[in-house]
Amino acid sequence: MLDNLNQDVSILQPSLQMTDSQIQNRIRQMKMEDPDDQTCYQKFCNLFTIEYYREYFDVTTELVIAKVVNAFNPFSGTFFDIGGGIPELYGPFWILNTLIFTTALSVNIIKYMQLQPGEHFEYQFQIVPILTIFMYLKTLIVPMIYRVALKCVSQDRLTLLHCLTIYGYSAVVMIPISLLNSIPNPAIQWMLLVYVLFAQTSFLTSNFNQELKYLPKEKKYMIVGLVAVVQITIMILYKFYFFSSINYEQLGLVKKRTTTHLLPHILGAN
Amino acid sequence: MDYSNQKHPQNYSQMEDLKTLDLEESVSETIMRDLRMIAYKLKYVLIPKEQEDNGKELRNWDLWGPLIFCLTLAMTLSFKADSTTSSSKSDVFAIIFVLIWVGAFVVTLNAQLLGGKVSFFQSVCLLGYCVFPINIEAIIIAFVGSYLPFVVKLIPVIICFAWSAYSSVGFMASLVPPHKKKLAVYPVFLFYLFLSWFSLIV
């Protein structure tokens, strides 16, 4: 039975370059079409095996590094050309975790640098779970928004995993920025925010632009505009929630007044 | 019965050969036997010269060692944590505990997904044993940290972090195919960096 399947695979697409795990997944899919050959476990619990996800981790070091370097370049829309545009989950997942670590680090550094003389340093650990939830939710929900928008303009070439991949890699720009954000100078912080907003948004928009070349102009600009708007919202939330504790009076930059946090004002709290 | 002149067993499979009667020996002997096994494995993992057979000893994995080191680290750091700050002692304990086990789980899962063929618990065992240098630095900083400036505190942190990372990297890199080595090693590096940063900052 398995020999037949192997032959079928090679007959169908003899010239397609497939990696080992893709071949195994294809064989498993073809096996699944034959209802006698699947156990109940295979039918329902395939989602829980490791082999199911191995296809998405099929990357080499050079590929990941090439994608990361490409993500720093906001104008070339060539992200989906690297490595054949295969969606993968390794890059987004570990970039996310690195970002959580560096943001927690820089929030604590800011607090440390703003110590009044004689005050004991209070490290802040609850930032870590909050950050984790924020980052993971952001990385799950925003690609879904992209996918829904793409479905509305009936574009099916970019799947949800493609959107996840490109969104995860676009977050690489935030890693050095979050480290540099630990400098308590507000002018530098705003400049860094503007830079990362610009870099990440233009990376995403130029790549989507490239992919959606053949769509009519209005739909294309709608998608691209949606990407930009969502990005701007998230960056503003990020800046004002995590880096809002900077104490302007202590730095002697403004006259004495009570510190206001913008976000609770926006949300209508006291 | 006199067992004093028998060779100390180094893992649970050797124990059965000795046919020791566990119910007859004192509690201290049982505990000492387990502690000796942990100490043997620790020396094996952390001192690179002892590894002559390329990690075969690790097939006898056990999770007692990682549990002890995880608990000591969490207790040291939460003991040092002030109860007046926004993070209470129990928060710190919980975060460290969860971080070590979930972190070891995620790093091992990553190595398996990249195509490594290793037993899951073997890798968790190794990562847990390599937390021992971080334990040492946490204890050093807890006792003498308040008298030292920040830069001096960095030195044992960096040394212990390099030691943990170096011990576990050799094993992790041997699990995956050669063009994915750095991909499997980077999460280990991040994991120990996170732990070292926690022990530095408390």
mmCIF file of C-alpha atoms in Angstrom, chain A residues 58-63, chain B residues 176-183:
data_model
loop_
_atom_site.group_PDB
_atom_site.id
_atom_site.type_symbol
_atom_site.label_atom_id
_atom_site.label_comp_id
_atom_site.label_asym_id
_atom_site.label_seq_id
_atom_site.Cartn_x
_atom_site.Cartn_y
_atom_site.Cartn_z
ATOM 1 C CA ASP A 58 11.579 22.797 8.136
ATOM 2 C CA VAL A 59 14.104 25.599 7.929
ATOM 3 C CA THR A 60 17.832 25.957 7.848
ATOM 4 C CA THR A 61 19.943 28.520 9.624
ATOM 5 C CA GLU A 62 20.759 30.401 6.421
ATOM 6 C CA LEU A 63 17.105 30.685 5.500
ATOM 7 C CA VAL B 176 19.739 18.076 15.050
ATOM 8 C CA PRO B 177 21.053 17.904 11.480
ATOM 9 C CA PRO B 178 24.090 20.122 10.861
ATOM 10 C CA HIS B 179 22.377 22.916 8.951
ATOM 11 C CA LYS B 180 19.966 23.516 11.807
ATOM 12 C CA LYS B 181 22.413 23.542 14.686
ATOM 13 C CA LYS B 182 22.278 27.252 15.427
ATOM 14 C CA LEU B 183 18.491 27.173 15.295
#
